[in-house]
Short mmCIF file of C-alpha atoms and ligand atoms in Angstrom, two decimals:
data_model
loop_
_atom_site.label_atom_id
_atom_site.label_comp_id
_atom_site.label_asym_id
_atom_site.label_seq_id
_atom_site.Cartn_x
_atom_site.Cartn_y
_atom_site.Cartn_z
CA UNK H 1 249.85 154.32 -79.96
CA UNK H 2 252.11 157.26 -79.53
CA UNK H 3 255.08 157.29 -81.91
CA UNK H 4 257.92 159.59 -80.85
CA UNK H 5 260.50 160.22 -83.56
CA UNK H 6 263.96 161.25 -82.41
CA UNK H 7 266.82 162.38 -84.63
CA UNK H 8 269.44 160.09 -83.11
CA UNK H 9 270.24 157.47 -80.50
CA UNK H 10 271.30 159.94 -77.80
CA UNK H 11 267.98 161.75 -78.00
CA UNK H 12 266.09 158.47 -78.09
CA UNK H 13 267.87 157.35 -74.92
CA UNK H 14 267.32 160.69 -73.18
CA UNK H 15 263.60 160.63 -74.04
CA UNK H 16 263.16 157.05 -72.79
CA UNK H 17 265.04 157.86 -69.57
CA UNK H 18 262.94 160.99 -69.08
CA UNK H 19 259.73 158.95 -69.32
CA UNK H 20 261.04 156.29 -66.90
CA UNK H 21 262.38 158.89 -64.45
CA UNK H 22 259.04 160.70 -64.46
CA UNK H 23 257.25 157.41 -63.74
CA UNK H 24 259.61 156.61 -60.83
CA UNK H 25 259.28 160.10 -59.34
CA UNK H 26 255.48 159.97 -59.64
CA UNK H 27 255.34 156.56 -57.98
CA UNK H 28 258.48 155.61 -56.03
CA UNK H 29 256.91 152.17 -55.37
CA UNK H 30 256.53 151.47 -59.08
CA UNK H 31 256.87 147.98 -60.53
CA UNK H 32 258.75 148.03 -63.82
CA UNK H 33 259.29 145.39 -66.47
CA UNK H 34 262.82 145.65 -67.84
CA UNK H 35 264.40 144.68 -71.15
CA UNK H 36 267.96 143.95 -72.22
CA UNK H 37 269.59 144.47 -75.61
CA UNK H 38 272.02 147.06 -76.90
CA UNK H 39 269.20 149.54 -77.62
CA UNK H 40 268.44 149.96 -73.92
CA UNK H 41 272.04 150.71 -72.84
CA UNK H 42 271.84 154.47 -73.46
CA UNK H 43 268.60 154.74 -71.48
CA UNK H 44 270.07 152.83 -68.54
CA UNK H 45 273.19 155.02 -68.63
CA UNK H 46 271.07 158.17 -68.54
CA UNK H 47 268.97 156.79 -65.66
CA UNK H 48 272.20 156.03 -63.77
CA UNK H 49 273.31 159.62 -64.37
CA UNK H 50 269.97 160.92 -63.07
CA UNK H 51 270.47 158.77 -59.98
CA UNK H 52 274.01 160.11 -59.44
CA UNK H 53 273.43 163.75 -60.25
CA UNK H 54 269.75 164.33 -59.56
CA UNK H 55 269.06 161.85 -56.74
CA UNK H 56 266.64 159.70 -58.72
CA UNK H 57 265.76 157.08 -56.13
CA UNK H 58 265.28 153.43 -57.10
CA UNK H 59 265.32 152.00 -53.57
CA UNK H 60 261.59 151.20 -53.55
CA UNK H 61 261.29 150.14 -57.18
CA UNK H 62 260.41 146.52 -57.97
CA UNK H 63 261.61 145.10 -61.29
CA UNK H 64 260.89 142.05 -63.41
CA UNK H 65 263.08 141.32 -66.39
CA UNK H 66 261.48 139.98 -69.53
CA UNK H 67 263.74 137.08 -70.27
CA UNK H 68 266.91 135.07 -69.76
CA UNK H 69 268.81 132.50 -71.83
CA UNK H 70 268.34 128.93 -70.75
CA UNK H 71 271.59 127.43 -69.50
CA UNK H 72 273.45 130.65 -68.63
CA UNK H 73 274.37 131.37 -65.03
CA UNK H 74 274.12 134.93 -63.68
CA UNK H 75 277.93 135.19 -63.92
CA UNK H 76 278.04 134.39 -67.63
CA UNK H 77 278.96 137.64 -69.44
CA UNK H 78 276.22 137.09 -72.04
CA UNK H 79 273.51 136.37 -69.49
CA UNK H 80 270.84 139.00 -69.02
CA UNK H 81 271.61 138.92 -65.27
CA UNK H 82 275.13 140.08 -66.10
CA UNK H 83 273.84 142.69 -68.58
CA UNK H 84 271.49 144.19 -66.00
CA UNK H 85 274.15 144.27 -63.30
CA UNK H 86 276.75 145.86 -65.59
CA UNK H 87 274.50 148.41 -67.26
CA UNK H 88 272.06 149.33 -64.54
CA UNK H 89 271.75 147.69 -61.14
CA UNK H 90 275.37 148.28 -60.07
CA UNK H 91 274.99 151.97 -60.91
CA UNK H 92 271.80 152.79 -59.01
CA UNK H 93 270.51 152.21 -55.49
CA UNK H 94 268.41 149.18 -56.43
CA UNK H 95 267.14 146.98 -53.61
CA UNK H 96 268.37 143.54 -54.73
CA UNK H 97 265.43 141.90 -52.96
CA UNK H 98 263.06 143.69 -55.30
CA UNK H 99 264.83 142.63 -58.51
CA UNK H 100 263.56 139.63 -60.46
CA UNK H 101 265.17 138.06 -63.52
CA UNK H 102 264.20 134.62 -64.83
CA UNK H 103 266.68 131.96 -63.71
CA UNK H 104 268.52 130.51 -66.71
CA UNK H 105 269.87 127.62 -64.67
CA UNK H 106 266.64 125.95 -63.62
CA UNK H 107 267.22 122.24 -64.11
CA UNK H 108 263.70 121.39 -65.36
CA UNK H 109 260.11 121.72 -64.23
CA UNK H 110 259.90 124.81 -66.40
CA UNK H 111 256.15 125.14 -66.19
CA UNK H 112 256.17 125.40 -62.40
CA UNK H 113 259.03 127.83 -62.45
CA UNK H 114 257.35 130.06 -65.05
CA UNK H 115 254.04 129.95 -63.16
CA UNK H 116 255.91 131.14 -60.05
CA UNK H 117 257.40 134.05 -62.03
CA UNK H 118 253.89 135.06 -63.14
CA UNK H 119 252.69 134.69 -59.55
CA UNK H 120 255.47 136.99 -58.31
CA UNK H 121 254.41 139.64 -60.85
CA UNK H 122 250.81 139.37 -59.66
CA UNK H 123 251.90 139.56 -56.01
CA UNK H 124 253.79 142.75 -56.77
CA UNK H 125 250.53 144.23 -58.06
CA UNK H 126 251.29 143.82 -61.77
CA UNK H 127 253.68 145.79 -63.94
CA UNK H 128 253.11 149.54 -64.10
CA UNK H 129 255.61 150.33 -66.83
CA UNK H 130 257.04 147.76 -69.22
CA UNK H 131 260.14 148.61 -71.24
CA UNK H 132 260.72 146.71 -74.48
CA UNK H 133 263.17 146.48 -77.34
CA UNK H 134 262.33 144.74 -80.59
CA UNK H 135 264.10 141.97 -82.48
CA UNK H 136 264.76 142.07 -86.22
CA UNK H 137 261.95 139.56 -86.66
CA UNK H 138 259.61 141.74 -84.61
CA UNK H 139 259.87 139.77 -81.39
CA UNK H 140 259.36 141.37 -77.99
CA UNK H 141 261.00 139.60 -75.08
CA UNK H 142 261.86 136.33 -76.77
CA UNK H 143 258.37 135.87 -78.20
CA UNK H 144 259.41 134.53 -81.54
CA UNK H 145 257.10 134.43 -84.58
CA UNK H 146 254.04 132.21 -84.00
CA UNK H 147 254.05 132.84 -80.25
CA UNK H 148 250.47 132.86 -79.02
CA UNK H 149 249.24 136.40 -78.48
CA UNK H 150 247.86 135.09 -75.18
CA UNK H 151 251.13 133.44 -74.12
CA UNK H 152 252.45 133.64 -70.57
CA UNK H 153 255.97 133.25 -69.16
CA UNK H 154 257.39 130.02 -70.56
CA UNK H 155 260.32 128.21 -72.10
CA UNK H 156 260.73 129.27 -75.72
CA UNK H 157 262.93 127.91 -78.52
CA UNK H 158 264.81 130.67 -80.34
CA UNK H 159 264.72 131.00 -84.13
CA UNK H 160 267.89 130.61 -86.18
CA UNK H 161 267.70 134.35 -86.99
CA UNK H 162 267.71 135.31 -83.31
CA UNK H 163 270.53 132.87 -82.54
CA UNK H 164 272.60 134.33 -85.41
CA UNK H 165 271.83 137.92 -84.33
CA UNK H 166 273.11 137.10 -80.87
CA UNK H 167 276.17 135.13 -81.94
CA UNK H 168 278.25 138.33 -82.18
CA UNK H 169 278.00 138.76 -78.41
CA UNK H 170 279.45 135.31 -77.66
CA UNK H 171 283.10 134.22 -77.84
CA UNK H 172 284.13 132.63 -81.14
CA UNK H 173 283.20 128.95 -81.09
CA UNK H 174 281.04 129.32 -77.99
CA UNK H 175 277.60 127.79 -78.23
CA UNK H 176 274.73 130.28 -78.35
CA UNK H 177 271.75 129.16 -76.24
CA UNK H 178 268.88 127.64 -78.23
CA UNK H 179 266.16 128.47 -75.71
CA UNK H 180 265.13 131.15 -73.27
CA UNK H 181 262.64 131.75 -70.49
CA UNK H 182 260.51 134.71 -71.53
CA UNK H 183 257.43 136.56 -70.38
CA UNK H 184 254.60 135.94 -72.83
CA UNK H 185 252.69 138.37 -74.99
CA UNK H 186 249.73 138.01 -72.63
CA UNK H 187 252.01 138.89 -69.71
CA UNK H 188 253.39 141.95 -71.50
CA UNK H 189 249.96 143.21 -72.55
CA UNK H 190 248.84 143.27 -68.90
CA UNK H 191 251.35 146.02 -68.09
CA UNK H 192 249.60 149.32 -67.48
CA UNK H 193 251.92 151.24 -69.76
CA UNK H 194 254.45 150.11 -72.36
CA UNK H 195 257.53 151.90 -73.66
CA UNK H 196 259.24 150.32 -76.67
CA UNK H 197 262.55 151.49 -78.11
CA UNK H 198 264.09 150.82 -81.51
CA UNK H 199 267.12 152.19 -83.27
CA UNK H 200 268.94 151.61 -86.52
CA UNK H 201 268.03 150.50 -90.05
CA UNK H 202 267.99 146.79 -89.18
CA UNK H 203 264.83 147.38 -87.15
CA UNK H 204 262.98 149.57 -89.69
CA UNK H 205 260.94 146.79 -91.27
CA UNK H 206 259.92 145.19 -87.97
CA UNK H 207 258.94 148.61 -86.57
CA UNK H 208 256.82 149.47 -89.63
CA UNK H 209 255.06 146.10 -89.46
CA UNK H 210 254.50 146.38 -85.71
CA UNK H 211 252.90 149.82 -85.97
CA UNK H 212 251.27 149.80 -89.40
CA UNK H 213 251.03 146.15 -90.36
CA UNK H 214 248.32 143.66 -89.53
CA UNK H 215 247.97 142.24 -86.04
CA UNK H 216 249.66 138.88 -86.33
CA UNK H 217 251.44 136.25 -84.24
CA UNK H 218 253.99 136.18 -87.09
CA UNK H 219 255.32 139.51 -85.79
CA UNK H 220 254.63 139.56 -82.10
CA UNK H 221 255.27 143.29 -81.55
CA UNK H 222 252.12 143.92 -83.61
CA UNK H 223 250.19 142.69 -80.55
CA UNK H 224 251.01 146.06 -78.99
CA UNK H 225 248.27 147.48 -81.23
CA UNK H 226 245.85 145.94 -78.72
CA UNK H 227 247.27 147.93 -75.82
CA UNK H 228 245.77 151.33 -74.93
CA UNK H 229 248.98 152.94 -73.65
CA UNK H 230 251.99 152.22 -75.80
CA UNK H 231 254.74 154.68 -76.64
CA UNK H 232 257.28 153.88 -79.35
CA UNK H 233 260.52 155.88 -79.18
CA UNK H 234 262.40 155.56 -82.48
CA UNK H 235 265.46 157.05 -84.08
CA UNK H 236 265.27 158.18 -87.71
CA UNK H 237 266.69 154.98 -89.16
CA UNK H 238 264.28 152.73 -87.24
CA UNK H 239 261.37 154.95 -88.30
CA UNK H 240 262.41 155.12 -91.95
CA UNK H 241 259.88 152.59 -93.30
CA UNK H 242 256.86 154.05 -91.53
CA UNK H 243 254.35 155.35 -94.07
CA UNK H 244 252.72 157.82 -91.70
CA UNK H 245 255.81 159.63 -90.41
CA UNK H 246 254.36 163.07 -91.09
CA UNK H 247 251.22 162.21 -89.20
CA UNK H 248 253.23 160.94 -86.17
CA UNK H 249 255.19 164.20 -86.15
CA UNK H 250 251.97 166.23 -86.14
CA UNK H 251 250.55 164.08 -83.37
CA UNK H 252 253.76 164.63 -81.39
CA UNK H 253 253.45 168.42 -81.66
CA UNK H 254 249.71 168.46 -80.96
CA UNK H 255 250.13 166.14 -77.99
CA UNK H 256 252.80 168.42 -76.53
CA UNK H 257 250.36 171.31 -76.86
CA UNK H 258 247.05 169.73 -75.88
CA UNK H 259 247.74 166.69 -73.67
CA UNK H 260 251.38 166.95 -72.55
CA UNK H 261 250.78 164.44 -69.73
CA UNK H 262 250.65 161.71 -72.42
CA UNK H 263 254.28 162.40 -73.18
CA UNK H 264 255.44 161.79 -69.62
C1 LIG I 301 266.93 140.24 -77.45
C2 LIG I 301 265.99 140.46 -76.28
C3 LIG I 301 264.90 141.43 -76.67
C4 LIG I 301 265.49 142.68 -77.29
C5 LIG I 301 266.29 142.31 -78.51
C6 LIG I 301 266.87 143.52 -79.25
O1 LIG I 301 266.35 139.46 -78.42
N1 LIG I 301 265.37 139.25 -75.86
O2 LIG I 301 264.15 141.76 -75.51
O3 LIG I 301 264.46 143.54 -77.65
O4 LIG I 301 267.33 141.48 -78.05
O5 LIG I 301 268.20 143.68 -79.00
P1 LIG I 301 269.07 144.90 -79.50
O6 LIG I 301 268.58 146.09 -78.77
O7 LIG I 301 270.48 144.54 -79.12
O8 LIG I 301 268.87 145.00 -80.96
#
């Protein structure tokens, strides 16, 4: 795992956008897995700027979002459809036919729907670059603690902690969804490359456990230890509980000197 330490959120966002932009320029037909959450907003803004000012072309890019709340329509301001439109898709030249986000309004038959989402990923040739955030409890996507490390896209009940973390985004008194459709850990681990972002002190413990703790379904981001090409991009606060910070800094400098392609 490559751990990139950045002094602040702006630099974290710029670094993540640089990696994504390089991937898109190297393969304009890339298939990307996309994440929501406040951490990703700066990266999406920078990618939109690169589209506007440096002609970064998304017209042939295929995307699959990680997750969506069950029960929210694409027009709901807290839906991940809405988030993606507001923060990214409306600001780039995305081909709407190539965008996939789980449907929060499916009336039932979840298994069939989730199997069709997996099938669509396979038909697109699999995910080349998966972007992730991390929850306070170490979840990726909505893979809450005790998710199988082999799990696929499915309906998932959210923990109280996740529901409370997300309450701030909803109107006072509005019900926060209890469930979501999410890609599984098995789905995520099949991506060819993974980029995971974390910022702020609230994430420090989850980040330390994901990188330096034991591999466990109790903290699903630790499953990334199984993947051969994972890059963490962290700000100082999110990195603050890592025991090996000095080592990661040395690796960063040596990688830049010896194998710079790993940083792109
Ligand atoms: C939600 C999403 C995750 C995301 C997490 C972090 O739980 N399902 O994919 O990583 O939020 O959100 P934030 O970046 O706002 O802390």
